[in-house]
Amino acid sequence: MRACPAREAALALLKTYNSEPFHIQHALTVEGTMRWYAQELGYGENADFWATVGLLHDVDFEKWPEEHCKKAPELLAEIGCSDELIHAVCSHGFGLCCEVEPVHEMEKVLFAADELTGLIGAAARMRPSKSCQDMEVSSLKKKFKDKKFAAGCSREVIRDGAERLGWTLEELMDKTIQAMRSCEDSVNDAMAAL
């Protein structure tokens, strides 16, 4: 079982350095997505660790966008995060803003799914349901191919992420939609309570 700080401490740290609802919602979404992936891929005993990495992956982004993944270790040290957790958080910026490469399967999942949750979230907001519960991979693929849609979500990172995992793009999309379905209601409830 990998050690990680209590969720209350992790959430408090996130909220210390992030006040934009969009950033908090993204953190909660990636937290839930990573928890689902841990269960799905046979790492259930480490689900809290995976989820905490997801929750804190962008801890430094709102206040220090130019130092993203470089400021994070200092902030994560405030709540006693392990070197393993810090490495995992920083690895999602590989090739974009840092040189910490995703090595473990969990880090590869974070690298791949982080960017994709943004695309899925944007696509869900365009749907009549405003939800990913009824989203199909085929409709997501259309949005993926439209370079103007959610232009800030790097298709290159998503493709690279799928490749690092040894999955097809469709597999990554399907799994990440399922992962986001699993936490959508709890994220919406948490955002409504903010």
C-alpha positions as a Python dict, from the first residue, in 0.01 Angstrom:
ca = {
    (1, 'M'): (0, 0, 0),
    (2, 'R'): (151, 331, -108),
    (3, 'A'): (153, 610, 150),
    (4, 'C'): (-25, 932, 68),
    (5, 'P'): (-160, 1224, 270),
    (6, 'A'): (-518, 1217, 396),
    (7, 'R'): (-770, 1342, 140),
    (8, 'E'): (-867, 1634, 368),
    (9, 'A'): (-504, 1754, 370),
    (10, 'A'): (-470, 1707, -7),
    (11, 'L'): (-796, 1892, -78),
    (12, 'A'): (-700, 2174, 161),
    (13, 'L'): (-365, 2211, -19),
    (14, 'L'): (-538, 2218, -357),
    (15, 'K'): (-777, 2490, -239),
    (16, 'T'): (-493, 2693, -84),
    (17, 'Y'): (-339, 2739, -429),
    (18, 'N'): (-648, 2709, -651),
    (19, 'S'): (-960, 2923, -634),
    (20, 'E'): (-1090, 2902, -992),
    (21, 'P'): (-1391, 2666, -1000),
    (22, 'F'): (-1270, 2526, -1335),
    (23, 'H'): (-937, 2417, -1183),
    (24, 'I'): (-1103, 2262, -878),
    (25, 'Q'): (-1353, 2076, -1096),
    (26, 'H'): (-1072, 1946, -1317),
    (27, 'A'): (-876, 1827, -1010),
    (28, 'L'): (-1183, 1646, -869),
    (29, 'T'): (-1255, 1490, -1209),
    (30, 'V'): (-900, 1361, -1250),
    (31, 'E'): (-908, 1236, -889),
    (32, 'G'): (-1222, 1028, -960),
    (33, 'T'): (-1090, 916, -1296),
    (34, 'M'): (-765, 793, -1143),
    (35, 'R'): (-954, 609, -865),
    (36, 'W'): (-1162, 428, -1129),
    (37, 'Y'): (-851, 337, -1327),
    (38, 'A'): (-677, 199, -1016),
    (39, 'Q'): (-974, -35, -953),
    (40, 'E'): (-1011, -124, -1321),
    (41, 'L'): (-643, -206, -1378),
    (42, 'G'): (-598, -418, -1064),
    (43, 'Y'): (-441, -160, -832),
    (44, 'G'): (-738, -133, -596),
    (45, 'E'): (-520, -141, -282),
    (46, 'N'): (-348, 176, -415),
    (47, 'A'): (-667, 354, -523),
    (48, 'D'): (-623, 631, -263),
    (49, 'F'): (-268, 695, -389),
    (50, 'W'): (-381, 708, -754),
    (51, 'A'): (-671, 939, -660),
    (52, 'T'): (-447, 1172, -457),
    (53, 'V'): (-205, 1205, -748),
    (54, 'G'): (-505, 1294, -967),
    (55, 'L'): (-636, 1547, -717),
    (56, 'L'): (-302, 1725, -681),
    (57, 'H'): (-160, 1693, -1034),
    (58, 'D'): (-219, 2061, -1119),
    (59, 'V'): (-166, 2203, -767),
    (60, 'D'): (79, 2467, -897),
    (61, 'F'): (-87, 2548, -1230),
    (62, 'E'): (-326, 2828, -1135),
    (63, 'K'): (-75, 3048, -951),
    (64, 'W'): (245, 2947, -1133),
    (65, 'P'): (153, 2843, -1490),
    (66, 'E'): (505, 2923, -1611),
    (67, 'E'): (651, 2693, -1344),
    (68, 'H'): (398, 2411, -1382),
    (69, 'C'): (539, 2082, -1246),
    (70, 'K'): (846, 2270, -1124),
    (71, 'K'): (680, 2448, -829),
    (72, 'A'): (472, 2140, -740),
    (73, 'P'): (739, 1953, -536),
    (74, 'E'): (773, 2248, -296),
    (75, 'L'): (394, 2273, -250),
    (76, 'L'): (347, 1896, -212),
    (77, 'A'): (620, 1888, 53),
    (78, 'E'): (397, 2112, 269),
    (79, 'I'): (175, 1812, 345),
    (80, 'G'): (452, 1553, 352),
    (81, 'C'): (395, 1394, 12),
    (82, 'S'): (632, 1109, -68),
    (83, 'D'): (895, 1132, -342),
    (84, 'E'): (692, 871, -530),
    (85, 'L'): (380, 1090, -524),
    (86, 'I'): (579, 1400, -624),
    (87, 'H'): (739, 1212, -916),
    (88, 'A'): (396, 1092, -1030),
    (89, 'V'): (246, 1444, -1018),
    (90, 'C'): (537, 1595, -1209),
    (91, 'S'): (545, 1319, -1471),
    (92, 'H'): (217, 1432, -1629),
    (93, 'G'): (403, 1738, -1761),
    (94, 'F'): (665, 1531, -1943),
    (95, 'G'): (778, 1691, -2266),
    (96, 'L'): (545, 1987, -2206),
    (97, 'C'): (686, 2166, -1904),
    (98, 'C'): (925, 1922, -1736),
    (99, 'E'): (1152, 1627, -1805),
    (100, 'V'): (1013, 1385, -1543),
    (101, 'E'): (911, 1088, -1753),
    (102, 'P'): (604, 877, -1670),
    (103, 'V'): (745, 535, -1581),
    (104, 'H'): (484, 345, -1376),
    (105, 'E'): (150, 245, -1528),
    (106, 'M'): (-25, 493, -1296),
    (107, 'E'): (190, 779, -1426),
    (108, 'K'): (120, 677, -1785),
    (109, 'V'): (-254, 671, -1710),
    (110, 'L'): (-236, 1021, -1558),
    (111, 'F'): (-34, 1149, -1857),
    (112, 'A'): (-291, 1008, -2102),
    (113, 'A'): (-614, 1069, -1915),
    (114, 'D'): (-547, 1420, -1780),
    (115, 'E'): (-561, 1582, -2123),
    (116, 'L'): (-846, 1356, -2237),
    (117, 'T'): (-1069, 1445, -1939),
    (118, 'G'): (-1058, 1805, -2061),
    (119, 'L'): (-1173, 1704, -2408),
    (120, 'I'): (-1447, 1477, -2271),
    (121, 'G'): (-1562, 1749, -2031),
    (122, 'A'): (-1584, 2005, -2312),
    (123, 'A'): (-1773, 1756, -2532),
    (124, 'A'): (-2012, 1674, -2245),
    (125, 'R'): (-2097, 2045, -2197),
    (126, 'M'): (-2206, 2057, -2564),
    (127, 'R'): (-2448, 1766, -2524),
    (128, 'P'): (-2819, 1820, -2448),
    (129, 'S'): (-2767, 1613, -2130),
    (130, 'K'): (-2457, 1821, -2031),
    (131, 'S'): (-2321, 1484, -1921),
    (132, 'C'): (-2081, 1210, -2028),
    (133, 'Q'): (-2327, 940, -1910),
    (134, 'D'): (-2473, 908, -2262),
    (135, 'M'): (-2151, 982, -2455),
    (136, 'E'): (-2027, 731, -2709),
    (137, 'V'): (-1667, 687, -2827),
    (138, 'S'): (-1779, 759, -3186),
    (139, 'S'): (-1905, 1108, -3099),
    (140, 'L'): (-1591, 1179, -2893),
    (141, 'K'): (-1374, 1075, -3189),
    (142, 'K'): (-1551, 1335, -3406),
    (143, 'K'): (-1470, 1605, -3150),
    (144, 'F'): (-1112, 1474, -3128),
    (145, 'K'): (-1069, 1512, -3506),
    (146, 'D'): (-1207, 1869, -3502),
    (147, 'K'): (-891, 2067, -3422),
    (148, 'K'): (-1092, 2380, -3343),
    (149, 'F'): (-1296, 2203, -3072),
    (150, 'A'): (-1134, 2237, -2726),
    (151, 'A'): (-819, 2350, -2905),
    (152, 'G'): (-629, 2367, -2574),
    (153, 'C'): (-649, 1988, -2533),
    (154, 'S'): (-341, 1844, -2702),
    (155, 'R'): (-433, 1560, -2935),
    (156, 'E'): (-62, 1477, -2957),
    (157, 'V'): (-39, 1419, -2579),
    (158, 'I'): (-355, 1203, -2585),
    (159, 'R'): (-217, 992, -2874),
    (160, 'D'): (125, 967, -2706),
    (161, 'G'): (-45, 867, -2380),
    (162, 'A'): (-241, 585, -2544),
    (163, 'E'): (79, 464, -2711),
    (164, 'R'): (274, 466, -2381),
    (165, 'L'): (3, 245, -2230),
    (166, 'G'): (-1, 13, -2531),
    (167, 'W'): (-369, 95, -2591),
    (168, 'T'): (-552, 210, -2900),
    (169, 'L'): (-691, 563, -2896),
    (170, 'E'): (-1042, 408, -2885),
    (171, 'E'): (-953, 201, -2577),
    (172, 'L'): (-821, 508, -2396),
    (173, 'M'): (-1133, 705, -2489),
    (174, 'D'): (-1371, 428, -2386),
    (175, 'K'): (-1201, 370, -2050),
    (176, 'T'): (-1175, 742, -1971),
    (177, 'I'): (-1543, 802, -2053),
    (178, 'Q'): (-1632, 515, -1817),
    (179, 'A'): (-1400, 659, -1551),
    (180, 'M'): (-1560, 1003, -1579),
    (181, 'R'): (-1910, 852, -1565),
    (182, 'S'): (-1813, 690, -1233),
    (183, 'C'): (-1737, 1023, -1066),
    (184, 'E'): (-1953, 1275, -1254),
    (185, 'D'): (-2229, 1296, -990),
    (186, 'S'): (-1989, 1330, -697),
    (187, 'V'): (-1789, 1602, -879),
    (188, 'N'): (-2111, 1790, -960),
    (189, 'D'): (-2221, 1765, -595),
    (190, 'A'): (-1883, 1888, -473),
    (191, 'M'): (-1891, 2183, -713),
    (192, 'A'): (-2247, 2273, -612),
    (193, 'A'): (-2131, 2280, -248),
    (194, 'L'): (-1841, 2521, -317),
}
